[in-house]
Short mmCIF file of C-alpha atoms in Angstrom, two decimals:
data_model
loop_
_atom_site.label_atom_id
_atom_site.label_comp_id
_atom_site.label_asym_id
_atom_site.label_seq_id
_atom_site.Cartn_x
_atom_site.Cartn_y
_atom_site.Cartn_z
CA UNK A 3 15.84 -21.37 25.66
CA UNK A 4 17.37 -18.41 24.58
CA UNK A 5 17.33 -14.82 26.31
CA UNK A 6 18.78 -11.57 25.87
CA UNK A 7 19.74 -9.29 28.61
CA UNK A 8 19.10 -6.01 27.12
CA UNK A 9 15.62 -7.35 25.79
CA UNK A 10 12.74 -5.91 26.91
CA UNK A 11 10.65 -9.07 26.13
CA UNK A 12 12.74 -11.44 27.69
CA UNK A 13 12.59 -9.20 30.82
CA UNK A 14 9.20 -9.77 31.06
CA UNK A 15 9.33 -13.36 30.35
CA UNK A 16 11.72 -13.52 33.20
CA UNK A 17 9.53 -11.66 35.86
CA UNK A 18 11.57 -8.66 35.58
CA UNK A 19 9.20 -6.19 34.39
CA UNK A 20 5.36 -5.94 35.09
CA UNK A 21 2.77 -7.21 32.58
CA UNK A 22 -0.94 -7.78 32.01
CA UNK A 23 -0.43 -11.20 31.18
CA UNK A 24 -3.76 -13.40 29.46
CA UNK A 25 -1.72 -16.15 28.70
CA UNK A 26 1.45 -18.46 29.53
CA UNK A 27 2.47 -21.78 28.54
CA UNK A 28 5.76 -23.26 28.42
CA UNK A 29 7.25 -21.53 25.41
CA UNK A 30 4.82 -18.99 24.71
CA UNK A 31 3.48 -15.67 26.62
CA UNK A 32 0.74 -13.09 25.79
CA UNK A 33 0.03 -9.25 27.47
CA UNK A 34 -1.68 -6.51 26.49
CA UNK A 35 0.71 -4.37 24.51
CA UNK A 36 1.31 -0.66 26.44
CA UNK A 37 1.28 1.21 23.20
CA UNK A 38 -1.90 0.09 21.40
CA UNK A 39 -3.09 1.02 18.20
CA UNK A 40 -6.80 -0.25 19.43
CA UNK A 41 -9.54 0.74 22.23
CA UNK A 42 -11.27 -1.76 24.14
CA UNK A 43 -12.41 -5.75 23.00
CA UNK A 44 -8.53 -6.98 24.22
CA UNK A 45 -9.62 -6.38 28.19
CA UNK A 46 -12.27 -8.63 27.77
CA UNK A 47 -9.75 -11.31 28.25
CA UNK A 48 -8.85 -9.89 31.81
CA UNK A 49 -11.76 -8.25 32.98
CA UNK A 50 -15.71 -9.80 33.81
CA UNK A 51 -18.65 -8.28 32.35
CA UNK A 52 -19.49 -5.06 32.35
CA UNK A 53 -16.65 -4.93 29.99
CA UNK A 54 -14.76 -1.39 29.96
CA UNK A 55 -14.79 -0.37 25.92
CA UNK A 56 -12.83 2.83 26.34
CA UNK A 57 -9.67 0.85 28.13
CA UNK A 58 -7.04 1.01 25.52
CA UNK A 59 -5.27 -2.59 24.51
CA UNK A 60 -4.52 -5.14 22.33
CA UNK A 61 -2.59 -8.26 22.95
CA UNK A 62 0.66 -9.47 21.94
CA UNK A 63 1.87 -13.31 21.83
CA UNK A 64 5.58 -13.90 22.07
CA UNK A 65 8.10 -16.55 21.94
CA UNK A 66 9.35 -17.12 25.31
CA UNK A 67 12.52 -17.91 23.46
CA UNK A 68 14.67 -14.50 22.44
CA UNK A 69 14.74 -14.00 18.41
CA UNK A 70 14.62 -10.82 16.64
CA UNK A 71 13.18 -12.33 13.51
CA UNK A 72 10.55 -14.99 12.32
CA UNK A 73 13.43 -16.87 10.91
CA UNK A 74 15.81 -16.38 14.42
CA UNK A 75 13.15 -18.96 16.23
CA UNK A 76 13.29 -22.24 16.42
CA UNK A 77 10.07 -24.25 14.82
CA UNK A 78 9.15 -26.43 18.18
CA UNK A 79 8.83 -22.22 19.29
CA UNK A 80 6.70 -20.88 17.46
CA UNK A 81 3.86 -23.42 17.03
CA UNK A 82 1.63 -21.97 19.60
CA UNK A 83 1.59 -18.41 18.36
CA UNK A 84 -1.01 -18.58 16.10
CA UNK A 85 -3.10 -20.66 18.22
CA UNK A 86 -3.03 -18.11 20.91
CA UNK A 87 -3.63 -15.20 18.93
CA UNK A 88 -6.72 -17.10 18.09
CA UNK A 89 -7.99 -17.65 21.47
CA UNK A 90 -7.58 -14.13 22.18
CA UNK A 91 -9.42 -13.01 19.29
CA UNK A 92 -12.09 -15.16 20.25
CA UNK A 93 -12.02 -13.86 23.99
CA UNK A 94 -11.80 -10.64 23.20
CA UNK A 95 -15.34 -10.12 21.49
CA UNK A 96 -13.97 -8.50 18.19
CA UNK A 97 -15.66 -9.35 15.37
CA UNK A 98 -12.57 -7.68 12.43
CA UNK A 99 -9.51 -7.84 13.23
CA UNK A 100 -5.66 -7.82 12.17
CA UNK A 101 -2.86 -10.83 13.27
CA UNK A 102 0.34 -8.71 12.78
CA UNK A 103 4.09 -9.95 12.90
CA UNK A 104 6.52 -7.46 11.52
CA UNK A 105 10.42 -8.63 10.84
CA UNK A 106 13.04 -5.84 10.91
CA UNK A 107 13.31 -1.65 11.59
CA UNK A 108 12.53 -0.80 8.00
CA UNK A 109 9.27 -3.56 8.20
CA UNK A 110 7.86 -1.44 11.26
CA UNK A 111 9.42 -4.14 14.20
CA UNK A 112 9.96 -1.72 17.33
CA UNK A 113 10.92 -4.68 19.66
CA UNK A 114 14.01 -6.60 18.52
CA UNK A 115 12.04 -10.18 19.91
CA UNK A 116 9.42 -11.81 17.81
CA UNK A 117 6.29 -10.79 18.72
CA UNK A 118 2.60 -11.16 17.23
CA UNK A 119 -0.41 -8.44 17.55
CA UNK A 120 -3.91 -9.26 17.68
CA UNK A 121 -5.48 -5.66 16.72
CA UNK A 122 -9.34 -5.55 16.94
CA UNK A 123 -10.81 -3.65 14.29
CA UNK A 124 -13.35 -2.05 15.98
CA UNK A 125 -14.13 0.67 13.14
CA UNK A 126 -12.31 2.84 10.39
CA UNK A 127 -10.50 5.30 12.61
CA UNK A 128 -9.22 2.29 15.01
CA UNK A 129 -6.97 -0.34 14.94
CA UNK A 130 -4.34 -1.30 12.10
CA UNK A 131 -4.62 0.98 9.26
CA UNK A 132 -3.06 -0.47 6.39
CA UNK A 133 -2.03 0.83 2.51
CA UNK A 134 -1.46 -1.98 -0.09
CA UNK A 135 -0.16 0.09 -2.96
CA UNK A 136 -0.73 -2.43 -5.59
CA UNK A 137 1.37 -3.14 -8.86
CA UNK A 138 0.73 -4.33 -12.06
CA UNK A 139 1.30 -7.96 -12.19
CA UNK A 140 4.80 -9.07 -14.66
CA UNK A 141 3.60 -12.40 -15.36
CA UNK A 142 7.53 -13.17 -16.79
CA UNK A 143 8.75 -11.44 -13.60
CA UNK A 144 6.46 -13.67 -11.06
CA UNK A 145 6.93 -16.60 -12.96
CA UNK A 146 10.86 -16.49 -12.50
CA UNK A 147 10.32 -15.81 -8.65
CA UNK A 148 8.52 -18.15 -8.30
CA UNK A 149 11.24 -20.68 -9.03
CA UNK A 150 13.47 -18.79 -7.57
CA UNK A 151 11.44 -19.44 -4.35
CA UNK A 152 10.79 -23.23 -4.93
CA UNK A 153 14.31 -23.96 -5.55
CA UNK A 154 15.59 -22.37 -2.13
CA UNK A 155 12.53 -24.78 -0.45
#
C-alpha cells in the first residue's frame, strides 16, 4: 500500500497523529475532519444520545493507500469510499447533505491524499455552499465531447 512521509493523511493512517476515528477497515479510514464547514449531526457517530448539536464536524473517508488524485488510486482502493460515506450519513442523523471529493489546488483539494467529505446540510448558512454558474448548452460543442470522451473509454 502506498504512503507518503510528508502526508498528513498517511500519518494518521499510520498512528502518527491523533484522530476521531468512526471507521476503519482494511483499506479505508474515516474521522471527523478538524476544519469543518458543518455544526453538529457528524458526532452522532461517536457520541450516545443526548447528542451535542453545537459540536462542530463532519467526516472524511480516505484511502488508506497515499494518492493525491481520484485517478492516483488504485480501483480494489477505492471501492469502499462511497459505501462509508453512506453509513455515516445515515449515522449521523442529517437529513441534506453534500458527498464531496475535490482533485487538485485550483479544484479546492487542501490535502494532497484523496479524501471524501460527508457535509450535513443542516440549513442555508451551514454546510457546503455551492455556485453552479450555468452555461448555455452548444449542442455541436457537447456532441463532439462527447466522443471525445467515449473514444478515450
Amino acid at each position: 500500500m502506498a504512503s507518503s512521509a510528508n502526508c498528513i493523511f498517511c500519518k494518521i493512517v499510520k498512528g502518527e497523529i491523533p484522530c476521531f476515528k468512526l471507521v476503519e477497515t482494511e483499506k479505508t479510514l474515516a474521522f471527523l475532519d478538524i476544519q469543518p464547514l458543518s455544526r453538529g449531526h457528524a458526532v452522532r457517530a461517536c457520541h450516545p444520545p443526548p447528542f451535542d448539536t453545537t459540536h462542530p464536524g463532519h467526516p472524511l473517508v480516505i484511502p488508506k493507500h497515499h494518492g493525491e488524485k481520484l485517478t492516483d488510486i488504485p480501483d480494489d482502493s477505492l471501492t469502499e469510499l462511497l459505501p462509508i460515506a453512506k453509513k455515516l450519513a445515515i449515522a449521523s442523523g442529517a437529513k441534506d447533505f453534500n458527498i464531496l471529493q475535490n482533485n487538485g489546488k485550483i479544484a479546492h483539494q487542501e490535502v494532497g491524499h484523496v479524501h471524501v467529505h460527508m457535509i450535513p446540510k443542516p440549513n442555508e448558512q451551514e454546510g457546503l455552499v455551492v455556485g453552479w454558474p450555468q452555461q448555455a448548452t452548444d449542442m455541436e460543442g457537447l456532441k463532439k465531447l462527447h466522443e471525445e470522451i467515449k473514444g478515450r473509454l
